[in-house]
Short mmCIF file of C-alpha atoms and ligand atoms in Angstrom, two decimals:
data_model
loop_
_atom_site.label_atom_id
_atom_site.label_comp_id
_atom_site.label_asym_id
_atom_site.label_seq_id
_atom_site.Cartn_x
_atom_site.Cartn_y
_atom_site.Cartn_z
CA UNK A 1115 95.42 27.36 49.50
CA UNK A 1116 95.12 26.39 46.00
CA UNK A 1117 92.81 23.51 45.09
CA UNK A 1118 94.58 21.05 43.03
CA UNK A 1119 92.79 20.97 40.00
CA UNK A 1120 95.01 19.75 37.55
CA UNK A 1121 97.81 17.50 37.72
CA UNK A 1122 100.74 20.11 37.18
CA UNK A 1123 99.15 21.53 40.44
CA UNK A 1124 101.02 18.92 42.51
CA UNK A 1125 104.04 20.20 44.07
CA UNK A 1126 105.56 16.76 43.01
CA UNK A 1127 104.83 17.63 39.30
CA UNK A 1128 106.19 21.05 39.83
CA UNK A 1129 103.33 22.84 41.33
CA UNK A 1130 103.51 24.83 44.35
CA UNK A 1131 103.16 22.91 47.90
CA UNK A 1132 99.67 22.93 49.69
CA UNK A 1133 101.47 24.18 52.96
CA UNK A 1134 104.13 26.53 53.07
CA UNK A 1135 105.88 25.04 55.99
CA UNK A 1136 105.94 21.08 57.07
CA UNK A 1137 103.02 19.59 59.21
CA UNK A 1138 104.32 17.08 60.64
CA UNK A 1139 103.30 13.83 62.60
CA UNK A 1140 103.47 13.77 66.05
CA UNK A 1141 102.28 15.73 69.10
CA UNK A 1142 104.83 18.44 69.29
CA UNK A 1143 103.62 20.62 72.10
CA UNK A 1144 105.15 24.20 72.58
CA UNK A 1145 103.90 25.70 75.65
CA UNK A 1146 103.24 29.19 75.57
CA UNK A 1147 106.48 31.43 76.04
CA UNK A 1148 105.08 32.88 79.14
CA UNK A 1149 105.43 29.83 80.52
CA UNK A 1150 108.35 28.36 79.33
CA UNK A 1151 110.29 31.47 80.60
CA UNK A 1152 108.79 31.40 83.98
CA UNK A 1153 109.86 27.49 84.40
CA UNK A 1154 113.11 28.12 83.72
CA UNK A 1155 113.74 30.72 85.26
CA UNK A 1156 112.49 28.78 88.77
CA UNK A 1157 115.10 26.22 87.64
CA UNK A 1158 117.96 29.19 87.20
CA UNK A 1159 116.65 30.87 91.16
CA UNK A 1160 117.54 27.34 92.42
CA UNK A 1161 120.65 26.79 90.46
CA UNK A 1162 119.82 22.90 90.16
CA UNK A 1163 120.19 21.41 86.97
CA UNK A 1164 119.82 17.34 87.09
CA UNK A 1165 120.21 14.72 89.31
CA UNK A 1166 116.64 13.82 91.20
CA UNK A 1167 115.78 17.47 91.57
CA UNK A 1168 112.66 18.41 92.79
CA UNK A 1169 110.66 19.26 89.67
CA UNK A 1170 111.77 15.43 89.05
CA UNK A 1171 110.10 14.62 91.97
CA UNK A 1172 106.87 16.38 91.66
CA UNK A 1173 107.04 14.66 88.06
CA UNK A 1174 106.98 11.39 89.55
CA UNK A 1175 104.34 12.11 92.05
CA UNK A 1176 102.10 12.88 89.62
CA UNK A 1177 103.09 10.57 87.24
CA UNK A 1178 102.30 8.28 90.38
CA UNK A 1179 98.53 9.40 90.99
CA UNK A 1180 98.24 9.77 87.26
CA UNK A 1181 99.25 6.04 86.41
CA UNK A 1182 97.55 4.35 89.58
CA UNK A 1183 100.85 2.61 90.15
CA UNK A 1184 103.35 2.56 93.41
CA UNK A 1185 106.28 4.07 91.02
CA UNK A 1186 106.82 6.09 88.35
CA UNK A 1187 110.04 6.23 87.16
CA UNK A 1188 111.35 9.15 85.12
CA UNK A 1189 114.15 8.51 82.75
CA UNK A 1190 116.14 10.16 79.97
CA UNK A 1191 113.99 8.58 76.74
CA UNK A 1192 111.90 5.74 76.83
CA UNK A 1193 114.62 3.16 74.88
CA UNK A 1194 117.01 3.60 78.22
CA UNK A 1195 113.75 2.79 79.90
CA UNK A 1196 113.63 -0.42 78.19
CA UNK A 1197 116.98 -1.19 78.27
CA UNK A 1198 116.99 -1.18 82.24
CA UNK A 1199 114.01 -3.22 82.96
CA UNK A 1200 115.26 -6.14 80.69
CA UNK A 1201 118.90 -5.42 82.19
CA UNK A 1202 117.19 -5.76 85.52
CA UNK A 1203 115.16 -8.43 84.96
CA UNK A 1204 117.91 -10.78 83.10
CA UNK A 1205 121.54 -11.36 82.30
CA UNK A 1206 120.94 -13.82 79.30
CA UNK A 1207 118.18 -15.04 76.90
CA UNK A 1208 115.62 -14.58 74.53
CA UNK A 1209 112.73 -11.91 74.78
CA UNK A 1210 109.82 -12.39 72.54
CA UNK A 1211 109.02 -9.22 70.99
CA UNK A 1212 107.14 -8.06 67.50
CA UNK A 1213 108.76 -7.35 64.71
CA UNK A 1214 106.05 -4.89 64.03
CA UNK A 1215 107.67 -2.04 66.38
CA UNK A 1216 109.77 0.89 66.26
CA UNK A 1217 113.75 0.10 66.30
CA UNK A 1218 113.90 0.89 69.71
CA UNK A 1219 111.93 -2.36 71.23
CA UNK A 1220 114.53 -4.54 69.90
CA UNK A 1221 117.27 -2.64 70.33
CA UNK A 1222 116.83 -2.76 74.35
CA UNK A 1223 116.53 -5.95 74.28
CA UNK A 1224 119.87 -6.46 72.05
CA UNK A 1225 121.90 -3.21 74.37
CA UNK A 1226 120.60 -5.20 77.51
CA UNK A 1227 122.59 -8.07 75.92
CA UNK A 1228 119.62 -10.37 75.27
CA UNK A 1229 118.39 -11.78 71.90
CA UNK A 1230 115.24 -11.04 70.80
CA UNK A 1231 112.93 -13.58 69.07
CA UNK A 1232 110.71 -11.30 66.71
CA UNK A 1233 106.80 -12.71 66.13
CA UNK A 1234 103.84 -11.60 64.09
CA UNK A 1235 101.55 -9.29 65.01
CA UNK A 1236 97.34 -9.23 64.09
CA UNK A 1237 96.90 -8.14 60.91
CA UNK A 1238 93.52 -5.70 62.35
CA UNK A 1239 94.94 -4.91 65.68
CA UNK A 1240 98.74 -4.75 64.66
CA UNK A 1241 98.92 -5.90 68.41
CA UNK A 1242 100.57 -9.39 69.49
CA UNK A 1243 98.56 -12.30 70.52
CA UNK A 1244 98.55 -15.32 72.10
CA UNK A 1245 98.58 -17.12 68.69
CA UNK A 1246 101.59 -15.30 67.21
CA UNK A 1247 103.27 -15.40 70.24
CA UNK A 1248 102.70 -19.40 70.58
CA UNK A 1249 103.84 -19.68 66.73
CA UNK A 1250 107.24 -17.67 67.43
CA UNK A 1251 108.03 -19.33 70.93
CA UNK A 1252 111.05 -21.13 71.64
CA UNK A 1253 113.73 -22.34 74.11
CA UNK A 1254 115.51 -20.08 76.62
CA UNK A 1255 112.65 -17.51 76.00
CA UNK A 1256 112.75 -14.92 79.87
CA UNK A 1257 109.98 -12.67 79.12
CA UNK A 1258 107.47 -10.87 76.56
CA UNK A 1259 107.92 -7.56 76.10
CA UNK A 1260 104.93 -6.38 74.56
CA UNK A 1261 104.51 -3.17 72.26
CA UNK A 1262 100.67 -1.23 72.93
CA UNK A 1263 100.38 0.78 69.46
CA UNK A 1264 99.17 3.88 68.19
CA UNK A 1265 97.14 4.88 71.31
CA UNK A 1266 95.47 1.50 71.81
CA UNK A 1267 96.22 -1.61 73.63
CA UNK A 1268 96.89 -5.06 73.23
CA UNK A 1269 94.59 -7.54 75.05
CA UNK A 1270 96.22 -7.69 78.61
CA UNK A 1271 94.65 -9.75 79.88
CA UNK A 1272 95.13 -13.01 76.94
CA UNK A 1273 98.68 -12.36 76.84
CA UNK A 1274 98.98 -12.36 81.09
CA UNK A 1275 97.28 -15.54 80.35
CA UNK A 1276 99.60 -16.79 78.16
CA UNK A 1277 102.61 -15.22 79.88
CA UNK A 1278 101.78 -17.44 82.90
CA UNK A 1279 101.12 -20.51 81.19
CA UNK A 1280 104.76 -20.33 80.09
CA UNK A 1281 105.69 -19.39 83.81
CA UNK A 1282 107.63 -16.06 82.06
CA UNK A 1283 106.85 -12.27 83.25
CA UNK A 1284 105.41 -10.09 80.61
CA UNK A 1285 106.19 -6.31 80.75
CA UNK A 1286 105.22 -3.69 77.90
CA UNK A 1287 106.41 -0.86 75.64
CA UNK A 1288 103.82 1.61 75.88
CA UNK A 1289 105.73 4.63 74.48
CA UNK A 1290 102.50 5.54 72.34
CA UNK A 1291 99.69 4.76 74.70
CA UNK A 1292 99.97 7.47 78.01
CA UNK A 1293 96.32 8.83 78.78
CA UNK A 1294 94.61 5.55 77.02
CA UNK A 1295 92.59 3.57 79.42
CA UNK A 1296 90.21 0.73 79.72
CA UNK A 1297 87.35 0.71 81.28
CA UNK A 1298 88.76 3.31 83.54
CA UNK A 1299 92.15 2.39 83.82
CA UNK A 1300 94.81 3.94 82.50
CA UNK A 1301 97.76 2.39 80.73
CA UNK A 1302 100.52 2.18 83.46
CA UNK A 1303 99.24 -0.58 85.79
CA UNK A 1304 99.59 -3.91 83.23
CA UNK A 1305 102.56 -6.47 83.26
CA UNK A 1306 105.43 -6.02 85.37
CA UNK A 1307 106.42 -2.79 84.28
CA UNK A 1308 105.40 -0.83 81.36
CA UNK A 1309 107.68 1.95 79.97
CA UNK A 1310 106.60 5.30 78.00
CA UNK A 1311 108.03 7.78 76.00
CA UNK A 1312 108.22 11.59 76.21
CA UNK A 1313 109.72 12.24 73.28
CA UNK A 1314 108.55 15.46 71.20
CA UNK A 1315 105.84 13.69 69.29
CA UNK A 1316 104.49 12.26 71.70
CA UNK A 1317 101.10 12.98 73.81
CA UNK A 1318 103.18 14.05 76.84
CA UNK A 1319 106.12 15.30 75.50
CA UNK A 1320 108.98 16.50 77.88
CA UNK A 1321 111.68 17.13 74.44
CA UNK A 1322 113.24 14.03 74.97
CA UNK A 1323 112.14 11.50 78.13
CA UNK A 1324 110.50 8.45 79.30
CA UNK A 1325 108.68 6.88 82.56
CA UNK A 1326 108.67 3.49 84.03
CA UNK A 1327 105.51 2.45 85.76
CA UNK A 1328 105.65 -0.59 87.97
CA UNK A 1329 103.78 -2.72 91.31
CA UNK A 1330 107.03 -4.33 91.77
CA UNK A 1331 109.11 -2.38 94.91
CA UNK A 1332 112.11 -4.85 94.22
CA UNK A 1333 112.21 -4.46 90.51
CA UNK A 1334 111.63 -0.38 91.36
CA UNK A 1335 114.61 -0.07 93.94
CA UNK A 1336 117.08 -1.97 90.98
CA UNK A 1337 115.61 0.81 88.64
CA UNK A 1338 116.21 3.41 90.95
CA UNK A 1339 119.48 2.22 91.45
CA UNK A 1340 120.36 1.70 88.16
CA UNK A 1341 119.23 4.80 86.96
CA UNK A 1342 122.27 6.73 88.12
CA UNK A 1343 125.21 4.92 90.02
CA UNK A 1344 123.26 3.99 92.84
CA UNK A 1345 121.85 6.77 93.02
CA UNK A 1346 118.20 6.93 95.01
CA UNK A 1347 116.38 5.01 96.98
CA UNK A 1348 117.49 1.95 99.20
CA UNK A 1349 120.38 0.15 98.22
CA UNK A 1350 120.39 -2.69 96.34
CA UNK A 1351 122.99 -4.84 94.41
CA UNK A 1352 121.94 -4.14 90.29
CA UNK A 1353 123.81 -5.92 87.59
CA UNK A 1354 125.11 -2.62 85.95
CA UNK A 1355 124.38 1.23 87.03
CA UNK A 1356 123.95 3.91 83.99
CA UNK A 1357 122.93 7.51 83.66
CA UNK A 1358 119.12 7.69 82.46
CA UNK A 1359 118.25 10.96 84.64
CA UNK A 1360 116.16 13.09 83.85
CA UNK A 1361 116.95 16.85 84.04
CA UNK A 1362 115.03 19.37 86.04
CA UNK A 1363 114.21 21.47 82.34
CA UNK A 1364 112.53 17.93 81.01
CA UNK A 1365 110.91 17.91 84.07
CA UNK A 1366 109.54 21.15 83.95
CA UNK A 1367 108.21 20.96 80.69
CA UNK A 1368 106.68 17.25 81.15
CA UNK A 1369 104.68 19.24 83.97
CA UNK A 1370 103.22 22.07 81.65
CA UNK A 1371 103.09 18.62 79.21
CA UNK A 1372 100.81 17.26 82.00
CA UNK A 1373 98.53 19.95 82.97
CA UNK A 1374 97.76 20.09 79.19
CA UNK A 1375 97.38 17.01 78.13
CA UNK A 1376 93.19 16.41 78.47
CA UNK A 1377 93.23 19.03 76.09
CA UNK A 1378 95.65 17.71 73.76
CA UNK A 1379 94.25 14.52 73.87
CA UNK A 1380 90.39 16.05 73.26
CA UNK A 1381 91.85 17.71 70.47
CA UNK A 1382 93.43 15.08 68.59
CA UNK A 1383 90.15 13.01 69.33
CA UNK A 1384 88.83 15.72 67.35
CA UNK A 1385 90.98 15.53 64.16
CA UNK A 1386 90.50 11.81 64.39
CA UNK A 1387 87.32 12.45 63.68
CA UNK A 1388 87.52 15.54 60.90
CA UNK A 1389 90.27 13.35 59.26
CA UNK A 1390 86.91 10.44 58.96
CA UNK A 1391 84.98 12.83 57.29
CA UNK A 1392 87.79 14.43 55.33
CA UNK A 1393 88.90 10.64 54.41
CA UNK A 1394 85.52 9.07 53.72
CA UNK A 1395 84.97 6.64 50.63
CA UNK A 1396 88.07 7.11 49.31
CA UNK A 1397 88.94 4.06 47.38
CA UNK A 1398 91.46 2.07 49.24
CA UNK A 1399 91.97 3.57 52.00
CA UNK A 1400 90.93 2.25 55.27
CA UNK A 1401 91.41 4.15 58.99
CA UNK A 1402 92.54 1.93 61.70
CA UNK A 1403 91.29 2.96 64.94
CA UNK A 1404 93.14 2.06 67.89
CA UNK A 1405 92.21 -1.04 69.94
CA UNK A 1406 91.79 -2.50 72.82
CA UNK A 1407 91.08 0.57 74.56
CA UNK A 1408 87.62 2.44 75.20
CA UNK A 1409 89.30 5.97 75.86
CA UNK A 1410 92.40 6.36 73.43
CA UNK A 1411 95.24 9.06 73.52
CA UNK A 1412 94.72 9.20 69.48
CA UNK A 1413 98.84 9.76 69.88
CA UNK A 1414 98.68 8.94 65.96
CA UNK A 1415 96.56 9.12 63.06
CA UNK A 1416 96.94 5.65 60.96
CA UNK A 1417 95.54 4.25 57.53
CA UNK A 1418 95.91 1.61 55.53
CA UNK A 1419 96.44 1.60 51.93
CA UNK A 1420 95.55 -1.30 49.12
CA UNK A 1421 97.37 -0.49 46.45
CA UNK A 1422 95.06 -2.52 43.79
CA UNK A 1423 91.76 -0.51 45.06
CA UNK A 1424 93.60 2.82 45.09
CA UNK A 1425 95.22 2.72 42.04
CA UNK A 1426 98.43 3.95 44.21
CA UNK A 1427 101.13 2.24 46.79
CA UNK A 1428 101.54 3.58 49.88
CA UNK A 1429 104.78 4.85 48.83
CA UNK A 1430 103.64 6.85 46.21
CA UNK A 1431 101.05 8.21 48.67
CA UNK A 1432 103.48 9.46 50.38
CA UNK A 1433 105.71 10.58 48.06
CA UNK A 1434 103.18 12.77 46.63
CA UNK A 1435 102.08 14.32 50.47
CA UNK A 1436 105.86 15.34 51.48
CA UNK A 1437 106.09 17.27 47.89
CA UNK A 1438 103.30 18.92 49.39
CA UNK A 1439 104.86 19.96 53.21
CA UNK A 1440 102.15 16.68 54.47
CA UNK A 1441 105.33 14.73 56.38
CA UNK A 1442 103.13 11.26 56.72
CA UNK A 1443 105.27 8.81 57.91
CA UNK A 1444 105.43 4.86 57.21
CA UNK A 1445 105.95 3.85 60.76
CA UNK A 1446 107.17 0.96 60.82
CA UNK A 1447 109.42 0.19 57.58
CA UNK A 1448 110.67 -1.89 57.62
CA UNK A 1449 110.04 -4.22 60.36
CA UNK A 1450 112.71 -4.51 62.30
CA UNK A 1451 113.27 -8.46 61.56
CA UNK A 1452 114.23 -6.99 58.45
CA UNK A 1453 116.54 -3.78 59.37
CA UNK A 1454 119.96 -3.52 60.24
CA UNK A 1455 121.70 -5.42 62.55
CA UNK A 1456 118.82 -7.45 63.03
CA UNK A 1457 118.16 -9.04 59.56
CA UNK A 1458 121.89 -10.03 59.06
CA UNK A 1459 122.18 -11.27 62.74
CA UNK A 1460 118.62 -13.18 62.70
CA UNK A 1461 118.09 -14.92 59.54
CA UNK A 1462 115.53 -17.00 60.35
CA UNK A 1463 113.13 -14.31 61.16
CA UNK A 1464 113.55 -12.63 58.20
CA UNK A 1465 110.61 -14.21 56.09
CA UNK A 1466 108.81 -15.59 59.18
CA UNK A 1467 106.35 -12.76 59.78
CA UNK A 1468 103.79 -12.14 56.85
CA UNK A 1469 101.63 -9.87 58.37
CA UNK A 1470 104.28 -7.73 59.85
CA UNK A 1471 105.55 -7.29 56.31
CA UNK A 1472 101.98 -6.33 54.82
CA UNK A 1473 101.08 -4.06 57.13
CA UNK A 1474 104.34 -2.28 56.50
CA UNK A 1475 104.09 -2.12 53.43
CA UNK A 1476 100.90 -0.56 53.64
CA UNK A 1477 100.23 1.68 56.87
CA UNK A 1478 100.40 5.35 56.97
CA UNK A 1479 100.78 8.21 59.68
CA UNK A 1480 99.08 11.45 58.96
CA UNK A 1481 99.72 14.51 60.88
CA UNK A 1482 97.73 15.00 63.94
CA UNK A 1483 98.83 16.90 66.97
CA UNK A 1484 99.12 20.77 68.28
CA UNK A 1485 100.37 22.09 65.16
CA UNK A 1486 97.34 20.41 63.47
CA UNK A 1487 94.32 22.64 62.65
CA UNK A 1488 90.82 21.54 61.60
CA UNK A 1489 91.09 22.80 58.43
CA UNK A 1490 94.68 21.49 57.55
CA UNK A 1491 92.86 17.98 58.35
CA UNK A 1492 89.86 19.22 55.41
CA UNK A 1493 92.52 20.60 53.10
CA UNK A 1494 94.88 17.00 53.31
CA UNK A 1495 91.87 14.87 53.11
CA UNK A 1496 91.28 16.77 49.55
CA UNK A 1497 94.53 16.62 48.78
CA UNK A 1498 94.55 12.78 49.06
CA UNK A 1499 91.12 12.45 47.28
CA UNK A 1500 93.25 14.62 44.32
CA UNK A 1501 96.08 12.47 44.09
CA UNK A 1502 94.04 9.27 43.86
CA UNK A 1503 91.91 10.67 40.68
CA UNK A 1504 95.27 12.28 38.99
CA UNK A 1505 97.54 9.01 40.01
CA UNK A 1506 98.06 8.18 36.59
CA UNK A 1507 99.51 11.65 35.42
CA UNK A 1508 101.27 11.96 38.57
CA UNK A 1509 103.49 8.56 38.24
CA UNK A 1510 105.39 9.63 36.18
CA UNK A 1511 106.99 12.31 38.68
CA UNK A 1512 107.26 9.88 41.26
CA UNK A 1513 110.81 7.94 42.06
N1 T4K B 2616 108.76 2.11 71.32
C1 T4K B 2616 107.95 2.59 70.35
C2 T4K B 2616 106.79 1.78 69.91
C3 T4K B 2616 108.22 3.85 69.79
O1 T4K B 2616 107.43 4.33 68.80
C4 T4K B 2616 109.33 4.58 70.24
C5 T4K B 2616 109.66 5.86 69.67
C6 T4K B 2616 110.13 4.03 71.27
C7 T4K B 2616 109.81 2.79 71.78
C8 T4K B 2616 111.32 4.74 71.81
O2 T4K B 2616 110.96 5.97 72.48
P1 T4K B 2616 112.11 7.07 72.72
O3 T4K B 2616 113.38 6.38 73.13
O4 T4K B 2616 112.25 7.88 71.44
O5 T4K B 2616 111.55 7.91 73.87
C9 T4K B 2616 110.24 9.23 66.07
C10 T4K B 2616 110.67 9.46 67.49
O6 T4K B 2616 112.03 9.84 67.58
C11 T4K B 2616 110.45 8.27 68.36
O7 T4K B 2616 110.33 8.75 69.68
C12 T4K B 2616 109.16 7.52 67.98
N2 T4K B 2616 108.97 6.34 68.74
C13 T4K B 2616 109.19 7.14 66.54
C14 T4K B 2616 107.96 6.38 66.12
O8 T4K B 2616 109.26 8.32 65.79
P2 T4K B 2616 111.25 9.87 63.81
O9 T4K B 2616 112.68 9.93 63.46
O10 T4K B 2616 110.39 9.22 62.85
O11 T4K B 2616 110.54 11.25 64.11
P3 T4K B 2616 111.18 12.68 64.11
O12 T4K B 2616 111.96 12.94 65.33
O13 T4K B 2616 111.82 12.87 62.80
O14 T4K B 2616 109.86 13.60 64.18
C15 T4K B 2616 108.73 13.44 63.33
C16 T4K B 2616 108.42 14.74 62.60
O15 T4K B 2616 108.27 15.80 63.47
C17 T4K B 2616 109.44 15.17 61.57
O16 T4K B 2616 108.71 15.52 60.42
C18 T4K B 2616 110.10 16.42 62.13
C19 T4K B 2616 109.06 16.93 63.09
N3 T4K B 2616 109.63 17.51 64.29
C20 T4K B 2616 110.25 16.69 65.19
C21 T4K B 2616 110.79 17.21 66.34
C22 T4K B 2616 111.46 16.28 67.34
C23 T4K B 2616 109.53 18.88 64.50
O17 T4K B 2616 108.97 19.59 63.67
N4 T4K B 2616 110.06 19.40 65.65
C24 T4K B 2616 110.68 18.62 66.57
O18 T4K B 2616 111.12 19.13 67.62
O19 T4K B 2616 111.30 9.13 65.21
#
């Protein structure tokens, strides 16, 4: 790879990209093709597609022992997850929920046919708290549905607190944090139910998928139930049945996912820490570790960027890393108080959450993952250092 020595070496200002094919953000596991062939081939000798199969329930055993908890729940993708807990939980109201979150929060809580009421997050911890929860609360608020970011946590046990003192259950949206724990336990066992995600970026990855953990039997025989027409387990009445299976070839590869996963969360541990010493004293830019945990997933990689100390917005950052195949991400932007349906349908969140709106403004994702090497973590870092001495030549390439 070509240092970038000059400004005209940026692919943005015509020069040729750092990496000759995307490295993108996320976990994106590919087990080996050995593997993947011998998996599917079990499922073809059966001749069992979908529909509670029994790589599903091995899944879900594990999943069981894994989390600590009396169910895991396997389900198509973590946002049908979502959607049936609060459809289980509620037929009308308002669930508090950040506005600092991917799409998919709210949008289970709108499918599910409630309204959310978005609140600020910390400004260090991105996490809710029991302050911007208290400053957001109003009438007819159910529940909290909680988001756990970027591998780490929010304080569980402040917002319980504060869950209870409003006599409301709390459950959480952990699609980022599976393998985190603290002090020893793993994400899974908090709140009334917390949902992940398997999607293809993720730490566990099973294509597309999603699992959700609960204590509760009663709230775990409506899931069951409404997982698939009343499908499994003992029969209970649910408000509304729908089809979040999961198939026997997610299964199988959230299993190879599974055995693999120490590893792949040891290895992106290990870029978290290359991408500190690749990163270090660079003007502006600050690495947010995840918190609230003691043992994180390190599902992503995330910095923040102050524009006046850099010399360069975070969009420009960007800008200038996808010209060169480095597909960092701005999760989230907007906030979702602010993107479509929710700004038009909510109005009065819209300029009610200033620290949402800095932090997106300024965060970034960097690649980390399997398809992440050591050296690709050395070579961005330089490439960022590059960009932030040749920002003024570059601007003028940039949109
Ligand atoms: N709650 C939170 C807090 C979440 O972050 C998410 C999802 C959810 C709930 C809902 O979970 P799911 O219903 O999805 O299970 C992604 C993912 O689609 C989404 O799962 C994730 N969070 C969100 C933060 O990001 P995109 O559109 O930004 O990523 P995507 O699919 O474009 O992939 C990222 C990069 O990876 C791209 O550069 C392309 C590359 N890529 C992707 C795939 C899937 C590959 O090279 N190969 C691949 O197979 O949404």
């Amino acid at each position: 790879m070509k240092q970038k020595k000059l400004t005209s070496d940026f692919a943005v200002a015509g020069g040729e990209a750092t990496f000759s094919e995307i490295l993108p953000v996320g976990q994106l596991y590919f087990p080996s093709w050995e593997r993947y062939e011998a998996a599917m081939r079990d499922i073809f000798e059966r001749k069992y597609y979908t529909n509670h199969g029994p790589l599903l329930e091995r899944l879900e055993a594990r999943l069981e022992e894994f989390f600590g908890v009396k169910h895991a729940i396997c389900v198509t993708n973590a946002t049908v997850g979502l959607i049936m807990v609060a459809k289980a939980l509620f037929r009308d109201g308002k669930i508090m929920v950040p506005g600092f979150t991917f799409v998919g929060t709210a949008q289970a809580v709108s499918i599910a046919g409630l309204d959310p009421v978005f609140c600020d997050v910390d400004a260090s911890t991105h996490h809710l708290t029991p302050e911007t929860l208290d400053a957001a609360y109003e009438n007819e608020v159910r529940a909290i549905l909680g988001v756990n970011l970027w591998g780490g946590a929010v304080d569980f046990e402040a917002l319980d607190l504060y869950a209870r003192s409003k006599g409301i259950p709390i459950f959480y949206d952990s699609a980022h944090g599976l393998g985190s724990r603290i002090a020893g336990k793993p994400l899974g066992g908090f709140g009334l139910a917390e949902v992940f995600s398997f999607h293809a970026t993720k730490v566990l990855g099973s294509t597309e998928g999603g699992c959700i953990c609960t204590n509760d039997n009663d709230l775990a025989a409506l899931l069951r139930n409404m997982r698939c027409g009343y499908g499994m387990g003992r029969i209970v009445e649910v408000p509304v049945t729908t089809n979040g299976r999961m198939s026997e070839a997610q299964a199988a590869i959230a299993l190879m996912s599974l055995d693999d996963l120490e590893e792949h969360m040891a290895r992106n541990r290990a870029l978290a820490s290359g991408y500190e010493d690749a990163l270090r004293d660079i003007p502006g830019l600050s690495i947010c570790t995840p918190t609230g945990v003691d043992v994180t997933n390190r599902q992503y990689f995330v910095c923040e960027i102050d524009e006046r100390e850099m010399g360069m917005s975070r969009n420009e950052l960007a800008e200038v890393l996808k010209a060169e195949n480095i597909y960092a991400r701005r999760y989230f932007f907007p906030g979702v108080h602010r993107s479509v349906p929710y700004a038009e349908r909510y109005p009065q969140y819209v300029e009610s959450l200033p620290t949402t709106d800095a932090l997106c403004g300024r965060l970034i994702q960097l690649p980390i993952g399997a398809l992440v090497t050591d050296e690709d973590v050395r070579v961005i870092g330089d490439v960022i250092r590059g960009a932030v001495r040749h920002v003024e030549g570059l601007r003028k390439h940039l949109a």
